[in-house]
Tab-separated table of C-alpha atoms and ligand atoms in Angstrom:
chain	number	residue	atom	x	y	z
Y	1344	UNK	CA	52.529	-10.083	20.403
Y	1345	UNK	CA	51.377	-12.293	17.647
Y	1346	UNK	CA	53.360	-11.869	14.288
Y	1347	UNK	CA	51.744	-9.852	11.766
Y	1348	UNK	CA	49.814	-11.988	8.572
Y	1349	UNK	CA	52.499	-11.456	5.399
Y	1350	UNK	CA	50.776	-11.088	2.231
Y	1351	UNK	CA	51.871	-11.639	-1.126
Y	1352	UNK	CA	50.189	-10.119	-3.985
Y	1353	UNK	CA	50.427	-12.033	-7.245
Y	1354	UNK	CA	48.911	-9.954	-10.375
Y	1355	UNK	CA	49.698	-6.385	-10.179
Y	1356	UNK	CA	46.710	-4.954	-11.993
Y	1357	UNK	CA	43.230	-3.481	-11.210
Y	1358	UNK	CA	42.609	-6.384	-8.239
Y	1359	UNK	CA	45.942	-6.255	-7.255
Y	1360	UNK	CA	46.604	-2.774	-7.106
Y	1361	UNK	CA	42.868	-2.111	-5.297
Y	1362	UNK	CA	43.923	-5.117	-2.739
Y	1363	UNK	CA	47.037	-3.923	-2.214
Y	1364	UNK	CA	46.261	-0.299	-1.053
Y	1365	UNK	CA	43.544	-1.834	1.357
Y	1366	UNK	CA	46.078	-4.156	3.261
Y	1367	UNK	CA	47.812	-0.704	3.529
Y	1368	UNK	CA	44.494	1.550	4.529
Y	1369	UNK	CA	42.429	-0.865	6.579
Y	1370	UNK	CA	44.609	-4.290	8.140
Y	1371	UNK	CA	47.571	-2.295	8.797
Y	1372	UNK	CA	47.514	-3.614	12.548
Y	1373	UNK	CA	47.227	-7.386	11.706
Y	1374	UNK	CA	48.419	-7.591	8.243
Y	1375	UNK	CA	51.666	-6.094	6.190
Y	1376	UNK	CA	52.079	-6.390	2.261
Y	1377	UNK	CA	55.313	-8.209	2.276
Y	1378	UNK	CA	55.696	-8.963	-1.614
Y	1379	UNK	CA	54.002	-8.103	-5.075
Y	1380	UNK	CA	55.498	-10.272	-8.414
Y	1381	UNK	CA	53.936	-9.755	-11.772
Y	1382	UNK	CA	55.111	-11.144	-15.266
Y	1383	UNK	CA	54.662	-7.415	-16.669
Y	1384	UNK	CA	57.096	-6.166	-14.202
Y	1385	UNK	CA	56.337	-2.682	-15.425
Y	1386	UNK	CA	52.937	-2.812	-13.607
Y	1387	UNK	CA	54.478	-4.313	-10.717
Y	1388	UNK	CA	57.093	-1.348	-10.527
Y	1389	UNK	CA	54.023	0.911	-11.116
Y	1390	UNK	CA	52.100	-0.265	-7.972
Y	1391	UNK	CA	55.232	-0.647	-5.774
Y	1392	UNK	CA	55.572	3.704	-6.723
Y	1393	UNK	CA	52.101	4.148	-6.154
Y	1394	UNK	CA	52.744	2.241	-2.458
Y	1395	UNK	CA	55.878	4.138	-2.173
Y	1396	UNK	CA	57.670	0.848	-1.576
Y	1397	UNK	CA	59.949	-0.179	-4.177
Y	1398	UNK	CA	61.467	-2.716	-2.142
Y	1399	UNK	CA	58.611	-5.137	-2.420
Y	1400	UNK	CA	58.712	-6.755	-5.263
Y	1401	UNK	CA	59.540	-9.902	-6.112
Y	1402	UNK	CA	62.104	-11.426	-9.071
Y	1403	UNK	CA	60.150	-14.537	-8.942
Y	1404	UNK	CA	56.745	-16.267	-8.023
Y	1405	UNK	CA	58.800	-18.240	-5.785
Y	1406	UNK	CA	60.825	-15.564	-3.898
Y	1407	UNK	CA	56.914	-13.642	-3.480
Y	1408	UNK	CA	56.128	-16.695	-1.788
Y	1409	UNK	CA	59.323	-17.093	0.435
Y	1410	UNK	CA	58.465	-13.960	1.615
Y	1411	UNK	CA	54.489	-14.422	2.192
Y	1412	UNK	CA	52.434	-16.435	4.826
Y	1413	UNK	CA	48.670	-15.911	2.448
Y	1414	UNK	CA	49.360	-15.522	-1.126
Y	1415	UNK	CA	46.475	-13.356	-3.414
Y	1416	UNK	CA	46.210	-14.683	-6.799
Y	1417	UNK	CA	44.959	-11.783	-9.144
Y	1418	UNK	CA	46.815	-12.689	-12.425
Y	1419	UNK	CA	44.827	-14.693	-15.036
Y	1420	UNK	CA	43.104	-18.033	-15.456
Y	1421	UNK	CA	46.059	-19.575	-17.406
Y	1422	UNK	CA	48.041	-19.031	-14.341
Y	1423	UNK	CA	46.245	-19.434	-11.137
Y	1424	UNK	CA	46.366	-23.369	-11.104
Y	1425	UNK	CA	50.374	-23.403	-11.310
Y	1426	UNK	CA	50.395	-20.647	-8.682
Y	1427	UNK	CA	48.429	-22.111	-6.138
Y	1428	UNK	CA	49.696	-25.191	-6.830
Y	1429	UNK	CA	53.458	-23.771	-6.034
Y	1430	UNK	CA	52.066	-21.839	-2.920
Y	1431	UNK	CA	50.299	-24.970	-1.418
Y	1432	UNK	CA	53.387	-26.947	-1.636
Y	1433	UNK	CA	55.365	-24.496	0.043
Y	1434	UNK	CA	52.088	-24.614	2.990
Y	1435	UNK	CA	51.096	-21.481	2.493
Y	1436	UNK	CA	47.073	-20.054	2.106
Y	1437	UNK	CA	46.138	-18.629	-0.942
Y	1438	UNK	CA	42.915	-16.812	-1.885
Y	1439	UNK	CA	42.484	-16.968	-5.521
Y	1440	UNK	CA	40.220	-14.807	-7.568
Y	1441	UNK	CA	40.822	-16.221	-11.265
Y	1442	UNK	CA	38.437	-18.858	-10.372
Y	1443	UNK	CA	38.183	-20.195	-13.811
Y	1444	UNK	CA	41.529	-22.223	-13.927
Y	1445	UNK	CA	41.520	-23.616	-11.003
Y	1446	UNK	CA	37.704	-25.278	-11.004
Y	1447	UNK	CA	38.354	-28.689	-12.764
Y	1448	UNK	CA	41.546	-29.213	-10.468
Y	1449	UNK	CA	39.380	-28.681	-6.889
Y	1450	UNK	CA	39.842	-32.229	-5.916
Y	1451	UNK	CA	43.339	-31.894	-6.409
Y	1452	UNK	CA	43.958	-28.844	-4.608
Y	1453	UNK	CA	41.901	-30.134	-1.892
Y	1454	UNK	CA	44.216	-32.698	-1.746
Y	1455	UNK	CA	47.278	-30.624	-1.937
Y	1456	UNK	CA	45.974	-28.210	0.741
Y	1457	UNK	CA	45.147	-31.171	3.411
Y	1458	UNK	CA	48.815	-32.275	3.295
Y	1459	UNK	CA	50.487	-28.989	3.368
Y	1460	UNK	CA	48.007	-27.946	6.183
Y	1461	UNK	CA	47.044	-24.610	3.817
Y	1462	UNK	CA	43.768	-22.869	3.217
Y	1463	UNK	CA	42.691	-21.985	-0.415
Y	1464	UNK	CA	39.757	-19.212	-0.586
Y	1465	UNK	CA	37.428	-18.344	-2.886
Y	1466	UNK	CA	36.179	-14.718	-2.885
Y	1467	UNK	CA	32.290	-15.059	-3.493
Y	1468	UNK	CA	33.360	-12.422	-5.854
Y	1469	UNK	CA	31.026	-10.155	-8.366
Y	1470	UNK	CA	27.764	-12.120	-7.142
Y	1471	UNK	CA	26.014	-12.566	-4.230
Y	1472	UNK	CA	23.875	-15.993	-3.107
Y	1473	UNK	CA	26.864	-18.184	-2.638
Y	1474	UNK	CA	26.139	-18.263	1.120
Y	1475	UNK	CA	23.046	-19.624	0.442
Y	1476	UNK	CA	23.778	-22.121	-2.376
Y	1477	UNK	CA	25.938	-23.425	-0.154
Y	1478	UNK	CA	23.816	-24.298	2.418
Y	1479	UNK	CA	21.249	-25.458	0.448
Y	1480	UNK	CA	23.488	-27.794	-1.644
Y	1481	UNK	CA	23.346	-29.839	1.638
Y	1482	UNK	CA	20.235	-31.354	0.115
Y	1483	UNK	CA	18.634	-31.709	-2.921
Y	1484	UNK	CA	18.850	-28.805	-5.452
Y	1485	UNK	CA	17.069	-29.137	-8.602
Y	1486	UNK	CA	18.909	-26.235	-10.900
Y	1487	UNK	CA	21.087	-23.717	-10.806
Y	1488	UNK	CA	21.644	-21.049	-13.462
Y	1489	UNK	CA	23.387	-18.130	-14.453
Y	1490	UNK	CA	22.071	-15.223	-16.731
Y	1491	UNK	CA	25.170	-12.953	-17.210
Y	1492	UNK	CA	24.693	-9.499	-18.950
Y	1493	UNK	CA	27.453	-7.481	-20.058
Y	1494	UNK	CA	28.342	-4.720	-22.992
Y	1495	UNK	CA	29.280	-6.398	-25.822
Y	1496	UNK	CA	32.762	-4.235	-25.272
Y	1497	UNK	CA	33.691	-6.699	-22.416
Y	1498	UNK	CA	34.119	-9.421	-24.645
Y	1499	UNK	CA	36.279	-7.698	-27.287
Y	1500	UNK	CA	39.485	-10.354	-26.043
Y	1501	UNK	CA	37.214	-13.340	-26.290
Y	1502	UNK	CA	38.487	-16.114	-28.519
Y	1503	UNK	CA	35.509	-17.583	-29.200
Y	1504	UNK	CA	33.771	-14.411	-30.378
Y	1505	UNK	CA	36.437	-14.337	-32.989
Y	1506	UNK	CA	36.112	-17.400	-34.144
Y	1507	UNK	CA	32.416	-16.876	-34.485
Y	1508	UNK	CA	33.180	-14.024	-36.542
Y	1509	UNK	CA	30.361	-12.300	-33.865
Y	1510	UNK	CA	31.050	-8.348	-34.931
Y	1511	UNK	CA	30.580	-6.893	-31.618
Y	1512	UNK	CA	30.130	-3.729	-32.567
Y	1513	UNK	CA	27.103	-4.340	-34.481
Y	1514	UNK	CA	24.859	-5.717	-31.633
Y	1515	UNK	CA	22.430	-3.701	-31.524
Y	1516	UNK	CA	20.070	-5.492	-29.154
Y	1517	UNK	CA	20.166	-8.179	-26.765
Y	1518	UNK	CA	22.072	-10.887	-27.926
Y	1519	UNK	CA	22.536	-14.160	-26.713
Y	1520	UNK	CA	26.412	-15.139	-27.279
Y	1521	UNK	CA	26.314	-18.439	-25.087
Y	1522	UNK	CA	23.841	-21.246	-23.364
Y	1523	UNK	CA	25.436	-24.019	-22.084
Y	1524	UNK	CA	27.006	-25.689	-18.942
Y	1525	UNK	CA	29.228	-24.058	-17.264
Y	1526	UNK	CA	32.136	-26.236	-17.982
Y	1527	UNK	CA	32.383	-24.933	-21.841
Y	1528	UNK	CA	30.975	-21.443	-20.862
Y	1529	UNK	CA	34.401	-21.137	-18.652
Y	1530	UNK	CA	36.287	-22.474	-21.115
Y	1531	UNK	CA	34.999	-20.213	-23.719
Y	1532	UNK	CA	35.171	-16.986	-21.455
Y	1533	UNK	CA	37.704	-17.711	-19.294
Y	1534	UNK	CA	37.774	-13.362	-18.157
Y	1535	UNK	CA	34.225	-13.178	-18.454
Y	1536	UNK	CA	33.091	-16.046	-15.882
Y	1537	UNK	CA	34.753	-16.457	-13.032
Y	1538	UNK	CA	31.255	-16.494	-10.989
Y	1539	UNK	CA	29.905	-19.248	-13.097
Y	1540	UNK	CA	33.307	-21.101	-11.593
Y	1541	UNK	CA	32.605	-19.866	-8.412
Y	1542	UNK	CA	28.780	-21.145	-8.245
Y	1543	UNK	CA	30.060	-24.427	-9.818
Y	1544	UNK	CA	32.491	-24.843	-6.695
Y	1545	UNK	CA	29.420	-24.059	-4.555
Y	1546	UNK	CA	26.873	-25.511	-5.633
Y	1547	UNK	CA	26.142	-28.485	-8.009
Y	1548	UNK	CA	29.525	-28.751	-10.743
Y	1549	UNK	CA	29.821	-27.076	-14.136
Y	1550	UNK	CA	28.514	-29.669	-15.557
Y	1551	UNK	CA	24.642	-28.979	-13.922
Y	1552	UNK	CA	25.325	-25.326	-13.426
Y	1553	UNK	CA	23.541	-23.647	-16.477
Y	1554	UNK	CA	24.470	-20.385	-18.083
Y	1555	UNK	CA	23.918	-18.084	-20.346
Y	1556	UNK	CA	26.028	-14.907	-21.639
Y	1557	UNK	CA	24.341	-12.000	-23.025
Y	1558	UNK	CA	25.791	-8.683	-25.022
Y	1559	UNK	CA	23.667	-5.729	-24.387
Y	1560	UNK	CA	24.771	-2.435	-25.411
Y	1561	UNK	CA	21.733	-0.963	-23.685
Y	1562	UNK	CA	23.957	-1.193	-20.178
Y	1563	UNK	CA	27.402	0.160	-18.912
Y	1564	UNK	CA	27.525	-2.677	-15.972
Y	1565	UNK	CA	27.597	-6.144	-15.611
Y	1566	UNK	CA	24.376	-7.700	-14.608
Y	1567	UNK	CA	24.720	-11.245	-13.056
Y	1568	UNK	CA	20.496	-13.271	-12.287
Y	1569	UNK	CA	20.504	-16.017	-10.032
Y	1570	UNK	CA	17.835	-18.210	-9.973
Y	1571	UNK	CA	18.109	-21.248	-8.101
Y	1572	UNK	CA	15.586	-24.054	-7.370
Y	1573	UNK	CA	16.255	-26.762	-4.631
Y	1574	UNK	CA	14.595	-28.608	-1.670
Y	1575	UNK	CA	15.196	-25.807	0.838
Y	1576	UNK	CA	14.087	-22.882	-1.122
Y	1577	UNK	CA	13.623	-20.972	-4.452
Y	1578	UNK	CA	15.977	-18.152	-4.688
Y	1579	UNK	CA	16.196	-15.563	-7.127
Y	1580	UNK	CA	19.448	-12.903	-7.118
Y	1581	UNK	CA	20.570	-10.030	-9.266
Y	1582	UNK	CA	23.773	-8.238	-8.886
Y	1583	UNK	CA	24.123	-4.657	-11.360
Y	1584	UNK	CA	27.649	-4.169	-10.817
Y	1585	UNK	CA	29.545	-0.855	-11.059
Y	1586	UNK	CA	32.376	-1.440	-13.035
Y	1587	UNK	CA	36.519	-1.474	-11.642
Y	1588	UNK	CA	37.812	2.398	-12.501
Y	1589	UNK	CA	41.317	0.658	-13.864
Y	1590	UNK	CA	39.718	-2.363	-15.449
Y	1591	UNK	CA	36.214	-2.135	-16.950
Y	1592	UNK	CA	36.076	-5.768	-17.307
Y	1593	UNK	CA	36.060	-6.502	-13.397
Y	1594	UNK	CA	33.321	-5.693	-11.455
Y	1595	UNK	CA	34.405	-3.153	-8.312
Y	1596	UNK	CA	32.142	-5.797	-6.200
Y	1597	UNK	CA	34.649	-8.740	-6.624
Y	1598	UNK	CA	37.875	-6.516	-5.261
Y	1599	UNK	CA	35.444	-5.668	-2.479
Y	1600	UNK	CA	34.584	-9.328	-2.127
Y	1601	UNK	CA	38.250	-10.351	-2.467
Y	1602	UNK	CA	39.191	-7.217	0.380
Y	1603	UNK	CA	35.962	-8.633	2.793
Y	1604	UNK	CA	37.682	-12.643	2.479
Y	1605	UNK	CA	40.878	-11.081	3.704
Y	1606	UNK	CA	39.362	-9.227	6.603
Y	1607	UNK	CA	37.142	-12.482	7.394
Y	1608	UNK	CA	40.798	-14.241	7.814
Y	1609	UNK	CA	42.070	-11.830	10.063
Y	1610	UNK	CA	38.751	-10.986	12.376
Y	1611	UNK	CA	38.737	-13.763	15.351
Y	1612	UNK	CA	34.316	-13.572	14.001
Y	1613	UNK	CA	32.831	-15.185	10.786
Y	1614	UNK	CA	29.670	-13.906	9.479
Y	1615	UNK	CA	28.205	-15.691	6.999
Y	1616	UNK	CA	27.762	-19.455	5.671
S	1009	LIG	N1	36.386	-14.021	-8.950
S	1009	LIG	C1	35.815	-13.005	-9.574
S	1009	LIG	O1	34.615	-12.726	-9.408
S	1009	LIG	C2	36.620	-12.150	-10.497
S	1009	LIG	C3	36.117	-10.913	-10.934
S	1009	LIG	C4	36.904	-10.142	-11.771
S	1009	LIG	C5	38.139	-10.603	-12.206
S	1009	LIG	N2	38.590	-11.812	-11.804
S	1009	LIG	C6	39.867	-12.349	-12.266
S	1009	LIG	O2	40.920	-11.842	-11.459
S	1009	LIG	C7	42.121	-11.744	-12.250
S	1009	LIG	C8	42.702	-10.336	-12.102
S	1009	LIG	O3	41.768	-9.377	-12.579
S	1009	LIG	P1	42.183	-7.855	-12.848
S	1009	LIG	O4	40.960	-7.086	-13.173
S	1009	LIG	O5	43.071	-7.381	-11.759
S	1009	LIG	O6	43.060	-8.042	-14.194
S	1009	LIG	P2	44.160	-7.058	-14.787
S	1009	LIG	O7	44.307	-7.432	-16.224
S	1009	LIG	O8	43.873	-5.652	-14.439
S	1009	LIG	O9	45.506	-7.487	-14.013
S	1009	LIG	C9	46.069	-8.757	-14.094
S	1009	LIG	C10	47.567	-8.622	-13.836
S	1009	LIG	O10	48.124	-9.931	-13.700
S	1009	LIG	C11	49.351	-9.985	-14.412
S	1009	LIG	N3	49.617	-11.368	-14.767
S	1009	LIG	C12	49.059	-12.108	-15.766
S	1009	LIG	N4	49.555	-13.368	-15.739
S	1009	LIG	C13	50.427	-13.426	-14.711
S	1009	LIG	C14	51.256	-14.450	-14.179
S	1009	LIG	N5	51.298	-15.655	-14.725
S	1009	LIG	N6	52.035	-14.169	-13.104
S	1009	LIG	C15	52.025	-12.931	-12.555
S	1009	LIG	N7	51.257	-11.908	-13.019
S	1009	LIG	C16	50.479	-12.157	-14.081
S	1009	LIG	C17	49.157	-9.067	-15.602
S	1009	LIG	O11	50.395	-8.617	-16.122
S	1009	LIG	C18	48.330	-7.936	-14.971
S	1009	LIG	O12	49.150	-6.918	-14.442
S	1009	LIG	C19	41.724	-12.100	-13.684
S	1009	LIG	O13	42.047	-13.445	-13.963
S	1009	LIG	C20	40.221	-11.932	-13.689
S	1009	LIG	O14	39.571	-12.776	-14.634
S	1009	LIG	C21	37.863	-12.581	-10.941
């Protein structure tokens, strides 16, 4: 009987804690949680109660990945380079959902993964189209861009916002906050554009991608347009996503993404590009 898939959860929070309790619910017959580490290691006691399974966690990143054969970054953008980079070494997979950090380093962790003989996957996450872009990026494509909406709420932590001296809670209508590639727009919103990393990786680079950041207090969910325009076809997308119960800065779509990458790994069928 083949060995069942050991999974490490890095990043104890609302992606963490949602991916967790699926490997438990639905992949119980190929798949086991075998480790969870978080710096907070409050929230990492937290989940491992919730799981009724205190003996999984981890002291370390490196004893998580000891124990783990596929290794789920869910932490944060300042982190997910170093921890992939750690995981590949040690030839282990890793599916990584803080997209952000790790975008200017692909070539690199290409690279790393090729001579460790790993797999690193990227969880279309809180938007849909990257199937197609994909394809399409085969030939010519002429633009891509990104209209993200959120409540201006979401971007309460944002650096830049502060330094702008933006008052959030004064937008009253639709304001733009940010147009630009998407190589500054990441760096600027690290938390609020991990899907303008993840169409970069797809399609045509940061610097082509093209984005622009919206605060509307007029909406409760985050509201991601795709509009494409290439050789092979014209596509237009919209995503209104229903915000994570635990963290109203994730969109419930990207755990779902992130839980539909892990049962694409272990089903013998792939549908999709
Ligand atoms: N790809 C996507 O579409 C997408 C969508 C939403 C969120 N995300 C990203 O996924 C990540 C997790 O999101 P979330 O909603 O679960 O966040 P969260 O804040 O609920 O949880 C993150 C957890 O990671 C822990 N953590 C932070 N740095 C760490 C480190 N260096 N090592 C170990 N643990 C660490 C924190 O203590 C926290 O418990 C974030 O980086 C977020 O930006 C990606």
């Amino acid at each position: 009987m083949k060995r069942k898939l050991r999974i490490g959860i890095v990043g104890c929070g609302a992606i963490g804690t949602s991916i967790a309790r699926a490997i438990n619910r639905e992949f119980r017959a190929q798949a086991k949680l075998a480790s969870l580490f978080d710096i907070d290691r409050k929230k990492a006691l937290l989940l491992a109660a919730k799981l009724k399974n205190k003996g999984i966690i981890a002291l370390s990143l490196d004893s998580l990945i000891k124990k783990s054969d596929l290794i789920i970054e869910a932490a944060d953008a300042n982190a997910s380079l170093a921890i992939t980079k750690r995981a590949l070494n040690k030839g282990r997979d890793v599916i990584i959902m803080s997209v952000g950090g790790i975008v200017s380093h692909m070539d690199q962790l290409n690279t790393l993964a090729k001579k460790n003989r790993s797999r690193v996957y990227i969880p279309s996450g809180a938007i849909c189209g990257i199937d197609s872009l994909k394809a399409i990026s085969l030939r010519k494509v002429k633009k891509v861009v990104l209209t993200t909406r959120k409540n201006p709420r979401s971007f309460e932590d944002s650096e830049y916002i502060r330094r702008k001296g933006i008052r959030l809670d004064k937008i009253k209508k639709d304001t733009v906050l940010f147009y630009g590639d998407a190589r500054q727009a990441i760096k600027l919103f690290p938390r609020n554009v991990n899907v303008a990393a993840t169409l970069s990786i797809a399609g045509i680079g940061q610097a082509r991608t093209k984005v622009k950041i919206i605060a509307s207090n007029r909406i409760k969910r985050n509201i991601h347009e795709i509009y494409i325009e290439s050789e092979a076809a014209k596509i237009s997308a919209r995503v209104e996503n229903s915000l994570h119960r635990d963290n109203p800065k994730t969109s419930f779509l990207a755990v779902l993404s992130a839980i539909a990458t892990l049962r694409q790994i272990l089903q013998p069928v792939r549908i999709g590009t």
